[in-house]
Short mmCIF file of C-alpha atoms in Angstrom, two decimals:
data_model
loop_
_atom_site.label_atom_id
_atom_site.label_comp_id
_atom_site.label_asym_id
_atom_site.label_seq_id
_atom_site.Cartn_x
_atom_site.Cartn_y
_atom_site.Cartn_z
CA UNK D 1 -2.85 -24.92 -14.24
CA UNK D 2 -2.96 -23.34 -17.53
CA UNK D 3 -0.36 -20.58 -18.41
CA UNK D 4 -2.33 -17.75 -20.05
CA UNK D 5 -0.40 -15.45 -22.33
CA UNK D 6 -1.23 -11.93 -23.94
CA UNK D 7 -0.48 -11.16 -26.93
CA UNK D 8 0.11 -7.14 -27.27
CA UNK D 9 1.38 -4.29 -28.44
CA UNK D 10 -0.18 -1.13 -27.71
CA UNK D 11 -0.32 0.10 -31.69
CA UNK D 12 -2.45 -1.38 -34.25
CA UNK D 13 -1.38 -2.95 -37.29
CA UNK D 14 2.12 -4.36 -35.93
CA UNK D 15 1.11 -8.17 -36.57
CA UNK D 16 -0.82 -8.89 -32.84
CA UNK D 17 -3.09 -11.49 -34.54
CA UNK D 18 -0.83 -12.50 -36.98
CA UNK D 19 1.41 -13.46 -34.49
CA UNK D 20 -1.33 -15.11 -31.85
CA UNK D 21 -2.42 -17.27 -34.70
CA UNK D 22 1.32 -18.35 -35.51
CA UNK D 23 2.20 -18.79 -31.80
CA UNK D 24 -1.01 -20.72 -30.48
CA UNK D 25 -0.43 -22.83 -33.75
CA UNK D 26 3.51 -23.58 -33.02
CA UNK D 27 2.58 -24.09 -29.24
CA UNK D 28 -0.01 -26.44 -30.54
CA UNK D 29 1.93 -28.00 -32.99
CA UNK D 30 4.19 -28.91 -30.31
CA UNK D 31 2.41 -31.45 -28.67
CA UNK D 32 0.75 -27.98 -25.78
CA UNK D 33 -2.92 -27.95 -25.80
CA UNK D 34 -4.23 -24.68 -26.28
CA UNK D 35 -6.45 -22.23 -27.19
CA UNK D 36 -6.30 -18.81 -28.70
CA UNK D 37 -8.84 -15.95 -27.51
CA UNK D 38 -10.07 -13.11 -29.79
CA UNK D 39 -10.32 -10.10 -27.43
CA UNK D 40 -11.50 -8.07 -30.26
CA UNK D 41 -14.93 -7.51 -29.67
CA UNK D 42 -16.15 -5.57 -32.86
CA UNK D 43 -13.71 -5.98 -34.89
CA UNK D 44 -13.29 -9.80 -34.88
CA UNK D 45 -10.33 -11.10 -37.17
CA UNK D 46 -8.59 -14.17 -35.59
CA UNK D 47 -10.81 -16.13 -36.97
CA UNK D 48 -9.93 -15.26 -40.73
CA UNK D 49 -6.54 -15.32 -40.40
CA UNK D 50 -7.12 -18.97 -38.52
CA UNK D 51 -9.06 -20.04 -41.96
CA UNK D 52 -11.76 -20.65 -39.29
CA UNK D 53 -14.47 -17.69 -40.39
CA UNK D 54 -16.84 -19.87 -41.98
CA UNK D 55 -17.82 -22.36 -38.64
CA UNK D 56 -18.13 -19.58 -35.96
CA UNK D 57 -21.42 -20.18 -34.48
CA UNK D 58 -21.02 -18.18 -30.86
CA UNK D 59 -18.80 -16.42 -29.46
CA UNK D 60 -16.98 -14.90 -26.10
CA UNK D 61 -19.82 -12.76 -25.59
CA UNK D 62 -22.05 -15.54 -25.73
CA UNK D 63 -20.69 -17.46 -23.19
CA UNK D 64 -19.96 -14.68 -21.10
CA UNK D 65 -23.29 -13.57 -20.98
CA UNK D 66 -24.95 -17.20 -20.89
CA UNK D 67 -26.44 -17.59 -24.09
CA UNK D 68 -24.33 -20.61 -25.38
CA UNK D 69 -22.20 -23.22 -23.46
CA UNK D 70 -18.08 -22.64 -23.40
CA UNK D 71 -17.70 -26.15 -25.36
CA UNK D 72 -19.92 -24.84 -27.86
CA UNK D 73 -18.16 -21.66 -28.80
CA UNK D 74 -14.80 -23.70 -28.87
CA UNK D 75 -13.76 -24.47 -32.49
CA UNK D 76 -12.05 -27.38 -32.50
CA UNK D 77 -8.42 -26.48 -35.54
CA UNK D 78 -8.79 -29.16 -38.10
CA UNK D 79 -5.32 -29.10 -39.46
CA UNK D 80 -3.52 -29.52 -35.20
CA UNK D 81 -5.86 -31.45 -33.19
CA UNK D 82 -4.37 -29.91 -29.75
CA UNK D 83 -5.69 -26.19 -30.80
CA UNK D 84 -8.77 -24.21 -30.36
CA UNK D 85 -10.07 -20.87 -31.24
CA UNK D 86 -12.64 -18.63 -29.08
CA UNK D 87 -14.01 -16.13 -31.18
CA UNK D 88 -14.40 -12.59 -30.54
CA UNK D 89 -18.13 -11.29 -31.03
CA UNK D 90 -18.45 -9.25 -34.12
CA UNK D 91 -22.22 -7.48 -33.37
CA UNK D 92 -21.41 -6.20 -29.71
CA UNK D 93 -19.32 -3.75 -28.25
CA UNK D 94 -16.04 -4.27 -25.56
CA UNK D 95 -18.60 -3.68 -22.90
CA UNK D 96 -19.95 -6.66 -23.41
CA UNK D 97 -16.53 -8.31 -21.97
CA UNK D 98 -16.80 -8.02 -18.14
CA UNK D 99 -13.97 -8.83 -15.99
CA UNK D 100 -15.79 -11.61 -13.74
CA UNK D 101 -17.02 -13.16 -17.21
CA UNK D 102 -13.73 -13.32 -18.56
CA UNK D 103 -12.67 -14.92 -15.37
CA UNK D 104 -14.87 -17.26 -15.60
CA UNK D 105 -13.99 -18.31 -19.21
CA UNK D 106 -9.87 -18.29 -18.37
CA UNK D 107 -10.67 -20.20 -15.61
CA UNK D 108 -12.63 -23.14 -16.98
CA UNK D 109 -10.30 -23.16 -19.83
CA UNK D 110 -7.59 -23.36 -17.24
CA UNK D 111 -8.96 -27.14 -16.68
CA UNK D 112 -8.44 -28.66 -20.48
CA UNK D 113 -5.31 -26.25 -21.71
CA UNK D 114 -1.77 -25.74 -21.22
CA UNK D 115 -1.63 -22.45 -22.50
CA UNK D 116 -4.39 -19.59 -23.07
CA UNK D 117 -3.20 -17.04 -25.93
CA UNK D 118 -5.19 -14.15 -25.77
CA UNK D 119 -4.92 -11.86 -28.75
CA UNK D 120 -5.51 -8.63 -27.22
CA UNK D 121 -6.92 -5.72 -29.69
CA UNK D 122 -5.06 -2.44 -29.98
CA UNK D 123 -5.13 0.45 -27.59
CA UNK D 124 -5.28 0.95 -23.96
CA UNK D 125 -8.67 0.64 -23.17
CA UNK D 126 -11.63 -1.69 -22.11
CA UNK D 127 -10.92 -4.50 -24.49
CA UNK D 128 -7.21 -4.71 -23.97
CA UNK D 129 -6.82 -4.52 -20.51
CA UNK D 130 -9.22 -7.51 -19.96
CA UNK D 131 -6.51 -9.62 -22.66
CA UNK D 132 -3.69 -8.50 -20.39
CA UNK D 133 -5.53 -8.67 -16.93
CA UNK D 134 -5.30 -12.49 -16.42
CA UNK D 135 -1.90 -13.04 -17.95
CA UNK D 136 1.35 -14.82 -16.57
CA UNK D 137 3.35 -13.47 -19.41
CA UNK D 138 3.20 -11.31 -22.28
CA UNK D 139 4.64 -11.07 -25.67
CA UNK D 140 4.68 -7.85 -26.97
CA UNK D 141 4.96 -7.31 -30.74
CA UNK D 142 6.78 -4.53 -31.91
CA UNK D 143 7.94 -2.80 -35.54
CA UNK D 144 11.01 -1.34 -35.89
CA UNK D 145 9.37 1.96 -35.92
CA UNK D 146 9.30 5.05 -33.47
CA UNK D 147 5.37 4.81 -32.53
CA UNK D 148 5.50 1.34 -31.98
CA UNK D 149 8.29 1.10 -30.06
CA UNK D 150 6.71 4.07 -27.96
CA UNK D 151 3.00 1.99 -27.71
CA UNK D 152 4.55 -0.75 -26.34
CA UNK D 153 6.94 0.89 -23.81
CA UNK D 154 3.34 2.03 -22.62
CA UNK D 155 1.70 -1.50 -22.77
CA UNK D 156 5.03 -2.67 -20.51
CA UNK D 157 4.04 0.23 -18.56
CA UNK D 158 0.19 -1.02 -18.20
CA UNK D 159 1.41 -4.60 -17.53
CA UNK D 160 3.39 -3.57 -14.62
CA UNK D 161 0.80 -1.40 -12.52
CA UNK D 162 -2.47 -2.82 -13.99
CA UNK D 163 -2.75 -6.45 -14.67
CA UNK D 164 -3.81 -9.14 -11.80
CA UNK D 165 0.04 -9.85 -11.17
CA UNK D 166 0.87 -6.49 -10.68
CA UNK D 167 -2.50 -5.21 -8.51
CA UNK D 168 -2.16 -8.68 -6.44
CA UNK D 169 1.62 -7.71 -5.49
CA UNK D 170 2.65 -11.24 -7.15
CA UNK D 171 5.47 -12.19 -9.72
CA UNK D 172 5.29 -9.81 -12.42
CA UNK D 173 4.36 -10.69 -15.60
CA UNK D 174 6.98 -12.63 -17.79
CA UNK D 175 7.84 -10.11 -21.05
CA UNK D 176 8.57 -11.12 -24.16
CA UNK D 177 9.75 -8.92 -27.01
CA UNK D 178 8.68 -10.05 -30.45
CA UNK D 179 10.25 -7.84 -33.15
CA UNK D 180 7.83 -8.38 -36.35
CA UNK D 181 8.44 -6.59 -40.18
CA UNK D 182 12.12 -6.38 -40.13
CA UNK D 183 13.93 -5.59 -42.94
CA UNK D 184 17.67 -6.05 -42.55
CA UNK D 185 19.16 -4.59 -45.94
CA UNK D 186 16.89 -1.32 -44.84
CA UNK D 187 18.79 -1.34 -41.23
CA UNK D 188 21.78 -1.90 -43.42
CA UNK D 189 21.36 1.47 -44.91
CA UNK D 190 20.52 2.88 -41.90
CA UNK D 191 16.82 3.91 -42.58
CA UNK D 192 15.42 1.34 -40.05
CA UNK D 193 15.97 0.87 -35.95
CA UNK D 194 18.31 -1.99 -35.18
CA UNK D 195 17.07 -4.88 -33.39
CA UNK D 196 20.12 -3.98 -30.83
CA UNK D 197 18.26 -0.71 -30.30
CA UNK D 198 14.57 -1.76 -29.67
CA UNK D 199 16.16 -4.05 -26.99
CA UNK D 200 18.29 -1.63 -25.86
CA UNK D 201 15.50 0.76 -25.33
CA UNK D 202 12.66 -1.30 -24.38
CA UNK D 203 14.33 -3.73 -22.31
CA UNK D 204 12.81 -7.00 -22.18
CA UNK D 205 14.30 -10.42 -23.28
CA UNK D 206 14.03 -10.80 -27.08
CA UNK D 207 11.89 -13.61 -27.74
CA UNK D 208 12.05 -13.54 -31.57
CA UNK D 209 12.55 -11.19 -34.80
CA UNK D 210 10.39 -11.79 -37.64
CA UNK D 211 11.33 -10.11 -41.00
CA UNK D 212 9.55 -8.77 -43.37
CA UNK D 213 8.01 -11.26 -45.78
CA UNK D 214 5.30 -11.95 -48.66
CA UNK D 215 4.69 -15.00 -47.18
CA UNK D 216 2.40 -13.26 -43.72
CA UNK D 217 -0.54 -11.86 -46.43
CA UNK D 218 -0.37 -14.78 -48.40
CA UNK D 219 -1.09 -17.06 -45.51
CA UNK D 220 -3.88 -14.51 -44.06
CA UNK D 221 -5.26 -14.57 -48.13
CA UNK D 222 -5.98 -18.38 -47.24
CA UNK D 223 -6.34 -18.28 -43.59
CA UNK D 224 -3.65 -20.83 -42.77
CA UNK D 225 -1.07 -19.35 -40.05
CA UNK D 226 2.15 -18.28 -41.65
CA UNK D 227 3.83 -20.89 -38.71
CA UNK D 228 2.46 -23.58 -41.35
CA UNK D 229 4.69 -22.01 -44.43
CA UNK D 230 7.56 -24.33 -43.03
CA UNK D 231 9.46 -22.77 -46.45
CA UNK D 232 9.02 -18.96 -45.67
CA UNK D 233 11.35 -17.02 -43.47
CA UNK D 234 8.59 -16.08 -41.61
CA UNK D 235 7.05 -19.42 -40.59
CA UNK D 236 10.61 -20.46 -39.59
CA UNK D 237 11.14 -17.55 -37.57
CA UNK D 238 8.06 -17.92 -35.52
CA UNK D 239 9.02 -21.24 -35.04
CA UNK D 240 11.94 -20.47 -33.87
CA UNK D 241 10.55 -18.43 -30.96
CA UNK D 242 7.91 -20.70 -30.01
CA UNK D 243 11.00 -23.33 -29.29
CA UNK D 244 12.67 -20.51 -27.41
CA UNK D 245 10.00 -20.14 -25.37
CA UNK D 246 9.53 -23.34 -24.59
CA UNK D 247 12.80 -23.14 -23.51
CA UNK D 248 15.18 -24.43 -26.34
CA UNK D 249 17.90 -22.19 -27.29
CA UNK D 250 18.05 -21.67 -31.23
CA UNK D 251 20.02 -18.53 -32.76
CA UNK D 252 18.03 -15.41 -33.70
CA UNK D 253 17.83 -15.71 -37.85
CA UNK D 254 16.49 -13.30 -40.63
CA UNK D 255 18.27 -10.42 -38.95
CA UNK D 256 21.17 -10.06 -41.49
CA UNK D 257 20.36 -8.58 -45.26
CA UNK D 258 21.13 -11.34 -47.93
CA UNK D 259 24.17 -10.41 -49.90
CA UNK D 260 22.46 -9.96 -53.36
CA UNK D 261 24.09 -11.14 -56.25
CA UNK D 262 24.47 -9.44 -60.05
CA UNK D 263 21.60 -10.56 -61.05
CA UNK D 264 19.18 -10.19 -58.63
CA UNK D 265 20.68 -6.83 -58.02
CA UNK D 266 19.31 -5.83 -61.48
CA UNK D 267 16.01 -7.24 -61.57
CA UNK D 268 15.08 -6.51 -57.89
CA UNK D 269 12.98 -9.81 -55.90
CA UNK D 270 12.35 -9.74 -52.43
CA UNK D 271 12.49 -12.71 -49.70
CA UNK D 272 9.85 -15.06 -49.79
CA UNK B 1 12.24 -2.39 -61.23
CA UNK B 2 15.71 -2.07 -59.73
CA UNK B 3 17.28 -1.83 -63.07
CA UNK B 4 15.80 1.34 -63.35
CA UNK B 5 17.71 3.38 -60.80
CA UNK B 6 20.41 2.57 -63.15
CA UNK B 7 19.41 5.42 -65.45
CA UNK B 8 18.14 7.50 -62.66
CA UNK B 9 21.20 7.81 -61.52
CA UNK B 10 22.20 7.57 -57.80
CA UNK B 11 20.30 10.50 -55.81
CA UNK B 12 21.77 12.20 -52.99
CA UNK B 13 22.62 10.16 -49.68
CA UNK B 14 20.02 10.51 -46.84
CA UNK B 15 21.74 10.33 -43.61
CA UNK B 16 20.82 7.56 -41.30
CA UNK B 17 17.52 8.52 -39.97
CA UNK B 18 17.57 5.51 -37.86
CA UNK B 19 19.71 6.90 -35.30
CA UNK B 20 17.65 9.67 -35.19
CA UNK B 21 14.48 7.79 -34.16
CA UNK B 22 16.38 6.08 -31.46
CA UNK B 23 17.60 9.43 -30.20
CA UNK B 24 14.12 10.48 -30.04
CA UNK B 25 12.62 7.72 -28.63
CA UNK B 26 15.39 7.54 -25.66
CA UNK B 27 14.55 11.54 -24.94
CA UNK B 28 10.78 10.76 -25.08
CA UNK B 29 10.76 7.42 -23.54
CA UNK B 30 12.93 8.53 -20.49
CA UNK B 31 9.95 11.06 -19.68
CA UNK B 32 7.30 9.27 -19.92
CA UNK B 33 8.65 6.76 -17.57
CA UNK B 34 9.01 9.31 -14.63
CA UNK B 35 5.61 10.60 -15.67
CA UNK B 36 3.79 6.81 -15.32
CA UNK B 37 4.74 7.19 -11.96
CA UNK B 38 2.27 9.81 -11.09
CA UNK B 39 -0.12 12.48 -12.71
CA UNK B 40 0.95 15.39 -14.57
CA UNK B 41 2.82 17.36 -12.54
CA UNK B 42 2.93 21.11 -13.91
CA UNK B 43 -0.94 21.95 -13.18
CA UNK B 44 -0.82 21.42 -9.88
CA UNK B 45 2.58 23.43 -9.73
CA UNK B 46 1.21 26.13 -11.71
CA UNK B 47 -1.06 26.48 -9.56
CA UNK B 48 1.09 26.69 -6.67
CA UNK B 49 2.96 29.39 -7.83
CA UNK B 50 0.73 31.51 -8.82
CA UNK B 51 -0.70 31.67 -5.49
CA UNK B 52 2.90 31.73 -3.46
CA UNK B 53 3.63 34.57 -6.08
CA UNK B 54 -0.11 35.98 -5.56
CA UNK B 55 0.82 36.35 -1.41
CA UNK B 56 3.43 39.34 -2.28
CA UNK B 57 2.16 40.60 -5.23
CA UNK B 58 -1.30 41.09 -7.05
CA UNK B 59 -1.11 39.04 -10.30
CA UNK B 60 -3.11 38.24 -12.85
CA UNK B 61 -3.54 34.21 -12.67
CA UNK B 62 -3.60 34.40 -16.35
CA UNK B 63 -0.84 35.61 -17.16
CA UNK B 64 1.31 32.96 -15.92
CA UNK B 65 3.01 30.79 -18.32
CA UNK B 66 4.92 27.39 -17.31
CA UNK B 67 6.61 25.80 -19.69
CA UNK B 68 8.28 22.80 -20.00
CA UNK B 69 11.30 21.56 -22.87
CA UNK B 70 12.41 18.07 -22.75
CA UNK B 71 16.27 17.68 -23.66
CA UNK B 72 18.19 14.50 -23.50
CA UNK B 73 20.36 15.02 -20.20
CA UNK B 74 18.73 18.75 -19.06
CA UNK B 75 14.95 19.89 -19.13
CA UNK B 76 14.32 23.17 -18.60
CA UNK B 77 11.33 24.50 -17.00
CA UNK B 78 10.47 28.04 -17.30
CA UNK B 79 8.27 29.90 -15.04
CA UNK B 80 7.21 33.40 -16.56
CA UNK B 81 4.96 35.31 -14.35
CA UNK B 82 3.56 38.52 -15.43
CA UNK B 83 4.14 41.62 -12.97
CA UNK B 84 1.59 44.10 -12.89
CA UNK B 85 2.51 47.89 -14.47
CA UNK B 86 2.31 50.86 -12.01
CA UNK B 87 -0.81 52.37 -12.42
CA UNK B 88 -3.32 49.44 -12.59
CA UNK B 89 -2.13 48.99 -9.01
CA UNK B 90 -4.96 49.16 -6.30
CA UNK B 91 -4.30 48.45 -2.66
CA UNK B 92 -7.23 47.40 -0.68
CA UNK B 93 -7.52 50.23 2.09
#
């Protein structure tokens, strides 16, 4: 039985997709078969950032509503043979995503994956409670930043009273916190929330904290998944927490400001 | 670009607004949590007042006021209910 996981966050803009597309490529990467779900109907983007834009023939909505087979809205990842993308539809609207079709889908997916990303859009409404409905466990992504902290207390909120776990009475839904854009020298000066505080105020395990880097819209510019920059602090730090969760243990990184030197000091840079 | 601030000059120190946004989202955060667990309370309460209040005394219904200020460890909810003046004052016979 596949493990299906939701990607969310509540507020727009805080890396959701960014992240899916990293994650379903390190779980991927690591031997998992998988696919990642675009739950943004209307606003479809997964596939860009997944470099995968160009061979999207159908779509969830399709399937959902009959008009193409499930293996032939699958797009098969060319660079990690174990992944695969389901686009979102771009021409409909969210009520085109039913909850019995999405069943449906997550369930005959459940037969040829390990794990079931779905990268759930932002808000509270139609669209992203269907990408949390069906899921075991959660990773919400979160910016050191007073709204999004607040949107995803909420999400944790909506995750405990309305997804299947919670309305079925079962195990609740495993959270993850994902802390993306941190800047350590700007926590250093005090300007930004420490990583110590998000946990201590949203309280969920810490899955992984991914700093601020050029690297994330360089890797969307070319659609390749910032996991693949094995060089950029980024990449590295979403692989770290795809090894955490699959259960390794690896120190949290990128959370401490470089000590700049003389000379970068006077001509500025920033981390790759 | 950094090299520049050198002739700027260093500008006066903001203090730490970081702590400040964790304050606020503690305050904030701590409310909203009672309030997922049901609907808005204060409606329904205004409404009960005004008629408990409405039993002894002829009132106005709109000229009630609740409100409501968050604080960290106290909220304070204030209840101000007009009384009517003498002469406006008609009993039914």
């Amino acid at each position: 039985m596949a493990q299906v996981i939701v990607v969310t966050s509540g507020k727009g803009g805080v890396g959701k997709t960014t992240s899916s597309a990293a994650f379903a490529t390190g779980l991927a990467q690591a031997g998992k078969k998988t696919v990642v779900i675009d739950f943004d109907v209307g606003l479809r983007n997964l596939d860009l950032i997944m470099g995968v834009e160009r061979r999207v023939v159908f779509d969830i909505v399709n399937v959902i509503s009959g008009e193409a087979k499930l293996s032939q809205a699958l797009i098969r990842d060319k660079r990690v043979d174990t992944l695969s993308i389901l686009p979102a539809s771009q021409t409909r609207d969210k009520d085109a995503l039913t909850k019995e079709g999405v069943a449906t889908v997550i369930e005959e997916l459940s037969k040829d994956f390990d794990y079931i990303l779905c990268d759930s859009p932002a808000g509270i409404e139609k669209g992203a409670l269907l990408a949390l409905y069906f899921a075991d466990q959660a990773i919400v992504v979160t910016n050191p930043e007073v709204s999004s902290v607040r949107d995803s207390d909420r999400i944790l909120g909506v995750l405990q009273s309305r997804s299947k776990r919670a309305e079925e009475k079962k195990d609740p839904v495993k959270e993850h916190l994902l802390v993306t854009r941190y800047d350590p020298a700007r926590v250093e000066k005090g300007e930004m929330l420490k990583l110590e505080d998000i946990q201590e105020i949203l309280r969920i395990p810490l899955l992984g904290v991914v700093p601020e880097s050029e690297s994330v819209l360089k890797a969307s510019n070319t659609g390749n998944p910032v996991i693949m920059d094995a060089e950029s602090s980024a990449g590295q730090a979403y692989k770290d927490a795809v090894a955490r969760f699959l259960g390794e243990e690896r120190p949290m990184r990128f959370t401490d400001a470089e000590k700049k030197g003389f000379l970068s000091r006077l001509f500025g840079g920033r981390a790759a | 670009m950094s090299w520049l601030k050198l002739f700027r000059g260093k500008q006066a120190e903001m203090p730490a607004s970081a702590s400040q946004a964790k304050e606020r989202l503690q305050i904030v955060l701590a409310h909203e949590r009672i309030g997922r667990k049901g609907d808005d309370f204060l409606p329904k309460l205004q409404k009960e007042i005004v008629e408990l209040v409405a039993k002894h005394v002829s009132i106005d219904p709109g000229r009630v006021n609740i409100s409501l200020e968050r604080g960290g460890d106290l909220s304070t909810l204030a209840i101000a209910v007009e009384l009517p003046g003498p002469e406006p004052v008609r009993h039914a016979s």
